[in-house]
Amino acid sequence: MRIGICGTGRMGAAIATRLLGLGHEIAVWNRTAAKTAPLAAAGAQVSATPAALAARSEAVITILTDATAVDAAYRGAEGLLSGDVAGKLFIEMSTVRPETERALDEAVRAKRATLVECPVGGTTGPAKDGKLFGFAGGEAADVARARPILEQMCRRIEHVGPVGAGASMKLAINLPLLVFWQAFGEALALTKPLGLEPARLMDIFTDTSGAPNMLKNRAASVATQLAGGHVAPTVEVDVVRKDLRTMVDEARSRGITLPVTARALECFDQASRAGLGAADCTKLPAYWVERGAHTRD
Ligand SMILES: NC(=O)c1ccc[n+]([C@@H]2O[C@H](COP(=O)([O-])OP(=O)(O)OC[C@H]3O[C@@H](n4cnc5c(N)ncnc54)[C@H](OP(=O)(O)O)[C@@H]3O)[C@@H](O)[C@H]2O)c1
């Protein structure tokens, strides 16, 4: 199938690699063109604009930072929707608010094309292996049309409602995971006087009921961070801030408060101001242990 991938950041590149490996005819576009080079070397075509990408593709996958990026990619002067896209399928996988997906759905329908949203759980490893967890939103027939592609990216797909429902579900899934990093940093701060080796500390924590699968997967990275080493970012502190802010904004618009999430966001903001915005999120607990040693709140 001729599939276009718009946005070859960490997730988009991993998904492109997966779909190339399955024999699809893949074309890519990215705002920063240099990031498409490894995919071009692996056999992907590179399009000069999102419009050109849409023109040559039967289906287009987008996985971009936030609502601003989605807007630019779809509605920009040479955006995905700027040409004749009647009959094409767009699969939007970014982590954004439901209203972003719903507004996009209207714009895509106005061009007589189809939108299915499918934000995902799982990071670049599962994306390369086709083992993401997809939260699909859209009309049943549209999700059925997208399903053969989604099944090549995801180990599980849950169709949770109309467009916007997938975004709601994804924000909810991410909430406890992201707040966890702050809670875990506070837990580790309590263990600091014990002077235990980071690897041993992680071995103890990951063998308890309080450890999510995510910690089991990322324990080695946390140990490295606690020991002062560097971890190549999988999910940056600033991406976590974007997600937490999106959750808080979404809740506010519905008249709900999320006090723990809002406080976790403040703590991540603080880490970003300290220069850790581009660091992997596993840096946050280590930052909190260090910071807790010389501040009071
Ligand atoms: N990383 C994960 O583990 C993970 C897991 C699940 C979901 N997600 C979600 O997936 C999305 C992508 O995440 P990622 O980790 O792949 O992020 P990333 O590596 O930072 O990539 C972001 C992508 O968005 C593009 N972009 C940003 N602003 C843009 C704009 N104004 N116009 C056009 N393109 C723009 C970037 O282009 P440039 O290269 O030019 O900056 C890049 O292609 C986010 O919504 C994230 O929350 C991430």
Tab-separated table of C-alpha atoms and ligand atoms in Angstrom:
chain	number	residue	atom	x	y	z
A	1	MET	CA	0.000	0.000	0.000
A	2	ARG	CA	1.158	3.575	-0.648
A	3	ILE	CA	1.368	5.078	2.838
A	4	GLY	CA	2.593	8.571	3.708
A	5	ILE	CA	4.076	9.350	7.110
A	6	CYS	CA	3.883	13.033	7.999
A	7	GLY	CA	6.229	13.758	10.900
A	8	THR	CA	9.313	11.588	11.247
A	9	GLY	CA	10.182	12.424	14.831
A	10	ARG	CA	10.890	9.543	17.187
A	11	MET	CA	7.515	7.867	16.824
A	12	GLY	CA	6.939	8.695	13.151
A	13	ALA	CA	10.379	7.339	12.203
A	14	ALA	CA	9.810	4.152	14.214
A	15	ILE	CA	6.411	3.618	12.565
A	16	ALA	CA	7.868	4.309	9.118
A	17	THR	CA	10.611	1.756	9.795
A	18	ARG	CA	8.004	-0.803	10.834
A	19	LEU	CA	5.826	-0.262	7.751
A	20	LEU	CA	8.818	-0.226	5.391
A	21	GLY	CA	9.851	-3.575	6.854
A	22	LEU	CA	6.424	-4.980	6.000
A	23	GLY	CA	6.906	-4.059	2.331
A	24	HIS	CA	4.693	-0.977	2.041
A	25	GLU	CA	5.572	1.798	-0.381
A	26	ILE	CA	6.404	4.483	2.170
A	27	ALA	CA	6.799	8.207	1.565
A	28	VAL	CA	7.731	10.643	4.321
A	29	TRP	CA	7.670	14.348	5.013
A	30	ASN	CA	9.177	16.131	8.002
A	31	ARG	CA	9.462	19.840	8.813
A	32	THR	CA	13.176	19.364	9.511
A	33	ALA	CA	14.116	17.579	6.299
A	34	ALA	CA	17.382	16.116	7.648
A	35	LYS	CA	15.436	13.735	9.880
A	36	THR	CA	14.108	11.898	6.824
A	37	ALA	CA	17.613	10.891	5.644
A	38	PRO	CA	17.844	7.536	7.504
A	39	LEU	CA	14.392	6.588	6.207
A	40	ALA	CA	15.341	7.565	2.654
A	41	ALA	CA	18.412	5.358	3.013
A	42	ALA	CA	16.103	2.539	4.121
A	43	GLY	CA	13.968	2.897	0.978
A	44	ALA	CA	11.363	5.587	1.758
A	45	GLN	CA	10.515	8.289	-0.783
A	46	VAL	CA	10.824	11.832	0.553
A	47	SER	CA	8.101	14.345	-0.335
A	48	ALA	CA	8.879	18.062	-0.520
A	49	THR	CA	5.628	19.177	1.155
A	50	PRO	CA	2.749	17.630	3.111
A	51	ALA	CA	0.554	18.347	0.045
A	52	ALA	CA	2.888	16.296	-2.188
A	53	LEU	CA	2.917	13.513	0.413
A	54	ALA	CA	-0.889	13.374	0.470
A	55	ALA	CA	-1.074	13.442	-3.333
A	56	ARG	CA	1.039	10.282	-3.717
A	57	SER	CA	-0.442	8.311	-0.768
A	58	GLU	CA	-3.606	6.245	-0.316
A	59	ALA	CA	-3.371	6.674	3.440
A	60	VAL	CA	-1.450	9.264	5.488
A	61	ILE	CA	-0.329	8.776	9.083
A	62	THR	CA	0.442	11.831	11.206
A	63	ILE	CA	2.178	11.703	14.583
A	64	LEU	CA	3.296	15.176	15.616
A	65	THR	CA	4.138	17.088	18.774
A	66	ASP	CA	0.929	18.940	19.560
A	67	ALA	CA	-2.140	20.792	18.241
A	68	THR	CA	-0.026	23.549	16.672
A	69	ALA	CA	1.986	20.976	14.737
A	70	VAL	CA	-1.160	19.134	13.630
A	71	ASP	CA	-2.671	22.402	12.464
A	72	ALA	CA	0.466	23.352	10.513
A	73	ALA	CA	0.773	19.946	8.857
A	74	TYR	CA	-2.873	19.698	7.779
A	75	ARG	CA	-3.920	23.298	7.248
A	76	GLY	CA	-0.698	25.047	6.225
A	77	ALA	CA	-0.429	26.626	2.764
A	78	GLU	CA	1.106	23.399	1.401
A	79	GLY	CA	-0.550	21.285	4.060
A	80	LEU	CA	-2.034	17.806	3.761
A	81	LEU	CA	-5.503	19.205	3.051
A	82	SER	CA	-4.440	21.874	0.566
A	83	GLY	CA	-4.906	19.710	-2.558
A	84	ASP	CA	-7.542	17.262	-3.794
A	85	VAL	CA	-7.623	14.521	-1.154
A	86	ALA	CA	-11.111	13.155	-1.812
A	87	GLY	CA	-11.341	9.499	-0.810
A	88	LYS	CA	-8.048	9.398	1.076
A	89	LEU	CA	-7.643	8.059	4.605
A	90	PHE	CA	-5.880	10.095	7.300
A	91	ILE	CA	-4.809	8.384	10.529
A	92	GLU	CA	-3.969	10.964	13.220
A	93	MET	CA	-1.917	9.525	16.092
A	94	SER	CA	-0.612	12.559	18.012
A	95	THR	CA	-1.352	13.020	21.729
A	96	VAL	CA	-3.651	16.048	21.681
A	97	ARG	CA	-6.980	17.193	23.105
A	98	PRO	CA	-10.227	15.663	21.782
A	99	GLU	CA	-11.329	19.052	20.423
A	100	THR	CA	-8.211	19.122	18.203
A	101	GLU	CA	-9.208	15.803	16.625
A	102	ARG	CA	-12.858	16.825	16.273
A	103	ALA	CA	-11.986	20.101	14.524
A	104	LEU	CA	-9.617	18.205	12.233
A	105	ASP	CA	-12.341	15.670	11.469
A	106	GLU	CA	-14.585	18.479	10.219
A	107	ALA	CA	-11.825	19.872	8.020
A	108	VAL	CA	-11.024	16.423	6.580
A	109	ARG	CA	-14.717	15.671	5.896
A	110	ALA	CA	-15.049	19.014	4.141
A	111	LYS	CA	-12.414	17.727	1.703
A	112	ARG	CA	-14.429	14.486	1.217
A	113	ALA	CA	-11.688	12.456	2.896
A	114	THR	CA	-11.766	10.263	6.017
A	115	LEU	CA	-10.155	10.752	9.426
A	116	VAL	CA	-9.547	8.091	12.036
A	117	GLU	CA	-7.697	9.114	15.170
A	118	CYS	CA	-5.523	6.554	16.874
A	119	PRO	CA	-3.212	7.908	19.567
A	120	VAL	CA	-1.078	5.148	20.996
A	121	GLY	CA	0.371	3.755	24.182
A	122	GLY	CA	3.920	2.413	23.947
A	123	THR	CA	7.107	4.080	22.859
A	124	THR	CA	9.623	3.702	20.006
A	125	GLY	CA	10.530	0.048	20.737
A	126	PRO	CA	6.918	-1.174	20.507
A	127	ALA	CA	6.407	1.118	17.484
A	128	LYS	CA	9.275	-0.605	15.626
A	129	ASP	CA	7.884	-4.010	16.603
A	130	GLY	CA	4.244	-3.232	15.742
A	131	LYS	CA	3.294	-3.625	19.421
A	132	LEU	CA	1.591	-0.308	20.203
A	133	PHE	CA	-1.778	-0.064	21.956
A	134	GLY	CA	-4.088	2.032	19.777
A	135	PHE	CA	-7.078	4.027	21.052
A	136	ALA	CA	-9.143	4.501	17.922
A	137	GLY	CA	-11.856	7.109	17.474
A	138	GLY	CA	-14.079	7.411	14.423
A	139	GLU	CA	-17.116	6.038	12.602
A	140	ALA	CA	-17.214	2.235	12.757
A	141	ALA	CA	-16.845	1.878	8.969
A	142	ASP	CA	-13.884	4.276	8.935
A	143	VAL	CA	-12.122	2.451	11.761
A	144	ALA	CA	-12.757	-0.824	9.914
A	145	ARG	CA	-11.103	0.706	6.839
A	146	ALA	CA	-8.074	1.806	8.897
A	147	ARG	CA	-7.824	-1.431	10.860
A	148	PRO	CA	-5.573	-3.384	8.433
A	149	ILE	CA	-2.936	-0.617	8.738
A	150	LEU	CA	-3.485	-0.133	12.472
A	151	GLU	CA	-3.043	-3.867	13.036
A	152	GLN	CA	0.423	-3.644	11.525
A	153	MET	CA	1.375	-0.981	14.065
A	154	CYS	CA	-0.504	-2.162	17.162
A	155	ARG	CA	-0.677	-5.283	19.319
A	156	ARG	CA	-4.154	-4.172	20.415
A	157	ILE	CA	-6.667	-1.701	19.041
A	158	GLU	CA	-9.616	-0.476	21.082
A	159	HIS	CA	-12.272	1.440	19.177
A	160	VAL	CA	-13.485	3.645	22.042
A	161	GLY	CA	-16.015	5.926	20.279
A	162	PRO	CA	-16.296	8.732	17.721
A	163	VAL	CA	-13.376	10.997	16.782
A	164	GLY	CA	-12.182	12.641	20.019
A	165	ALA	CA	-12.785	9.553	22.163
A	166	GLY	CA	-9.348	8.154	21.335
A	167	ALA	CA	-7.703	11.388	22.470
A	168	SER	CA	-9.666	11.325	25.753
A	169	MET	CA	-8.633	7.733	26.384
A	170	LYS	CA	-4.987	8.380	25.571
A	171	LEU	CA	-4.811	11.351	27.963
A	172	ALA	CA	-6.407	9.215	30.697
A	173	ILE	CA	-3.979	6.333	30.089
A	174	ASN	CA	-0.970	8.634	30.268
A	175	LEU	CA	-2.065	10.442	33.437
A	176	PRO	CA	-1.028	7.883	36.093
A	177	LEU	CA	2.098	6.987	34.103
A	178	LEU	CA	3.382	10.544	33.980
A	179	VAL	CA	2.419	11.483	37.546
A	180	PHE	CA	4.252	8.314	38.576
A	181	TRP	CA	7.663	9.772	37.718
A	182	GLN	CA	7.160	12.574	40.238
A	183	ALA	CA	5.786	10.218	42.917
A	184	PHE	CA	8.723	7.901	42.317
A	185	GLY	CA	11.215	10.759	42.658
A	186	GLU	CA	9.676	11.609	46.030
A	187	ALA	CA	9.857	7.935	47.094
A	188	LEU	CA	13.523	7.790	46.098
A	189	ALA	CA	14.232	10.996	48.032
A	190	LEU	CA	13.127	9.141	51.170
A	191	THR	CA	15.643	6.363	50.448
A	192	LYS	CA	18.567	8.713	49.904
A	193	PRO	CA	19.930	8.449	53.486
A	194	LEU	CA	20.194	4.659	53.069
A	195	GLY	CA	22.930	5.077	50.473
A	196	LEU	CA	21.871	1.995	48.479
A	197	GLU	CA	23.352	1.363	45.028
A	198	PRO	CA	20.967	2.595	42.260
A	199	ALA	CA	20.801	-0.840	40.606
A	200	ARG	CA	19.902	-2.516	43.917
A	201	LEU	CA	17.321	0.157	44.679
A	202	MET	CA	15.678	-0.426	41.288
A	203	ASP	CA	15.773	-4.183	41.816
A	204	ILE	CA	13.893	-3.744	45.114
A	205	PHE	CA	11.306	-1.286	43.767
A	206	THR	CA	10.548	-3.256	40.606
A	207	ASP	CA	9.770	-6.346	42.726
A	208	THR	CA	6.920	-4.533	44.517
A	209	SER	CA	3.247	-3.894	43.732
A	210	GLY	CA	3.874	-0.159	43.442
A	211	ALA	CA	5.990	-0.594	40.309
A	212	PRO	CA	4.116	-0.170	37.007
A	213	ASN	CA	5.304	-2.150	33.974
A	214	MET	CA	6.768	1.118	32.756
A	215	LEU	CA	9.218	1.170	35.689
A	216	LYS	CA	10.148	-2.446	35.029
A	217	ASN	CA	11.043	-1.419	31.454
A	218	ARG	CA	12.821	1.793	32.414
A	219	ALA	CA	14.516	0.771	35.715
A	220	ALA	CA	17.961	0.524	34.103
A	221	SER	CA	17.572	4.071	32.747
A	222	VAL	CA	16.563	5.403	36.159
A	223	ALA	CA	19.588	3.657	37.731
A	224	THR	CA	21.844	5.255	35.106
A	225	GLN	CA	20.343	8.684	35.802
A	226	LEU	CA	20.726	8.217	39.580
A	227	ALA	CA	24.374	7.346	39.006
A	228	GLY	CA	24.833	10.588	37.017
A	229	GLY	CA	24.987	8.913	33.580
A	230	HIS	CA	23.270	9.940	30.337
A	231	VAL	CA	20.231	8.256	28.834
A	232	ALA	CA	19.265	8.915	25.195
A	233	PRO	CA	15.767	10.427	25.390
A	234	THR	CA	12.766	8.275	24.557
A	235	VAL	CA	10.203	10.662	26.046
A	236	GLU	CA	11.581	14.088	26.883
A	237	VAL	CA	10.706	16.031	30.037
A	238	ASP	CA	9.187	18.738	27.797
A	239	VAL	CA	6.978	16.160	26.052
A	240	VAL	CA	5.735	15.003	29.469
A	241	ARG	CA	4.990	18.643	30.339
A	242	LYS	CA	3.024	18.997	27.096
A	243	ASP	CA	0.957	15.911	27.951
A	244	LEU	CA	0.315	16.975	31.572
A	245	ARG	CA	-0.656	20.476	30.435
A	246	THR	CA	-3.020	18.972	27.844
A	247	MET	CA	-4.680	16.861	30.581
A	248	VAL	CA	-5.082	19.840	32.925
A	249	ASP	CA	-6.494	22.032	30.107
A	250	GLU	CA	-8.870	19.311	28.981
A	251	ALA	CA	-10.121	18.754	32.544
A	252	ARG	CA	-10.578	22.491	33.110
A	253	SER	CA	-12.673	22.780	29.947
A	254	ARG	CA	-14.956	20.095	31.382
A	255	GLY	CA	-15.177	21.698	34.857
A	256	ILE	CA	-13.020	19.012	36.481
A	257	THR	CA	-9.906	19.669	38.575
A	258	LEU	CA	-6.889	17.373	38.570
A	259	PRO	CA	-4.932	18.531	41.653
A	260	VAL	CA	-2.249	15.834	41.621
A	261	THR	CA	-1.705	16.198	37.862
A	262	ALA	CA	-1.509	19.993	38.153
A	263	ARG	CA	1.113	19.699	40.909
A	264	ALA	CA	3.095	17.119	38.932
A	265	LEU	CA	3.086	19.569	36.007
A	266	GLU	CA	4.560	22.277	38.264
A	267	CYS	CA	7.321	19.868	39.303
A	268	PHE	CA	8.103	18.973	35.669
A	269	ASP	CA	8.055	22.714	34.811
A	270	GLN	CA	10.599	23.256	37.552
A	271	ALA	CA	12.850	20.528	36.123
A	272	SER	CA	12.556	22.098	32.672
A	273	ARG	CA	13.519	25.530	34.062
A	274	ALA	CA	16.558	23.823	35.615
A	275	GLY	CA	17.638	22.899	32.060
A	276	LEU	CA	16.260	19.353	31.830
A	277	GLY	CA	13.584	19.935	29.161
A	278	ALA	CA	15.389	17.813	26.570
A	279	ALA	CA	16.355	15.081	29.041
A	280	ASP	CA	14.611	11.705	29.098
A	281	CYS	CA	11.727	11.594	31.583
A	282	THR	CA	13.643	9.054	33.695
A	283	LYS	CA	15.817	12.018	34.706
A	284	LEU	CA	12.927	13.526	36.677
A	285	PRO	CA	13.129	11.141	39.692
A	286	ALA	CA	16.914	11.580	39.863
A	287	TYR	CA	16.477	15.359	39.682
A	288	TRP	CA	14.009	15.213	42.541
A	289	VAL	CA	16.362	13.158	44.742
A	290	GLU	CA	19.149	15.645	44.105
A	291	ARG	CA	16.944	18.694	44.524
A	292	GLY	CA	15.320	17.329	47.689
A	293	ALA	CA	18.711	17.359	49.322
A	294	HIS	CA	18.905	21.128	49.389
A	295	THR	CA	15.371	22.562	49.197
A	296	ARG	CA	12.224	22.289	51.269
A	297	ASP	CA	9.287	22.263	48.814
B	1	LIG	N1	7.913	9.314	22.271
B	1	LIG	C1	7.010	8.462	22.749
B	1	LIG	O1	7.360	7.482	23.413
B	1	LIG	C2	5.550	8.655	22.464
B	1	LIG	C3	4.670	7.610	22.746
B	1	LIG	C4	3.306	7.746	22.465
B	1	LIG	C5	2.843	8.941	21.935
B	1	LIG	N2	3.710	9.971	21.686
B	1	LIG	C6	3.163	11.199	21.100
B	1	LIG	O2	3.459	11.159	19.713
B	1	LIG	C7	3.686	12.488	19.229
B	1	LIG	C8	5.098	12.554	18.618
B	1	LIG	O3	6.018	12.228	19.641
B	1	LIG	P1	7.572	11.994	19.327
B	1	LIG	O4	8.156	11.385	20.543
B	1	LIG	O5	7.749	11.313	18.015
B	1	LIG	O6	8.059	13.514	19.230
B	1	LIG	P2	9.313	14.119	18.450
B	1	LIG	O7	10.383	13.126	18.270
B	1	LIG	O8	9.622	15.397	19.148
B	1	LIG	O9	8.682	14.460	17.004
B	1	LIG	C9	7.728	15.468	16.862
B	1	LIG	C10	7.373	15.608	15.409
B	1	LIG	O10	6.445	16.722	15.251
B	1	LIG	C11	6.983	17.618	14.272
B	1	LIG	N3	6.556	19.001	14.505
B	1	LIG	C12	6.594	19.698	15.667
B	1	LIG	N4	6.110	20.952	15.488
B	1	LIG	C13	5.771	21.038	14.179
B	1	LIG	C14	5.203	22.059	13.379
B	1	LIG	N5	4.886	23.262	13.901
B	1	LIG	N6	4.984	21.808	12.071
B	1	LIG	C15	5.283	20.589	11.531
B	1	LIG	N7	5.822	19.572	12.239
B	1	LIG	C16	6.057	19.791	13.551
B	1	LIG	C17	8.486	17.460	14.420
B	1	LIG	O11	9.143	18.015	13.298
B	1	LIG	P3	10.687	18.509	13.474
B	1	LIG	O12	11.513	17.267	13.362
B	1	LIG	O13	10.863	19.464	12.369
B	1	LIG	O14	10.795	19.165	14.838
B	1	LIG	C18	8.568	15.944	14.505
B	1	LIG	O15	8.363	15.338	13.244
B	1	LIG	C19	3.484	13.423	20.417
B	1	LIG	O16	2.155	13.874	20.422
B	1	LIG	C20	3.731	12.509	21.616
B	1	LIG	O17	3.087	12.964	22.782
B	1	LIG	C21	5.053	9.851	21.925
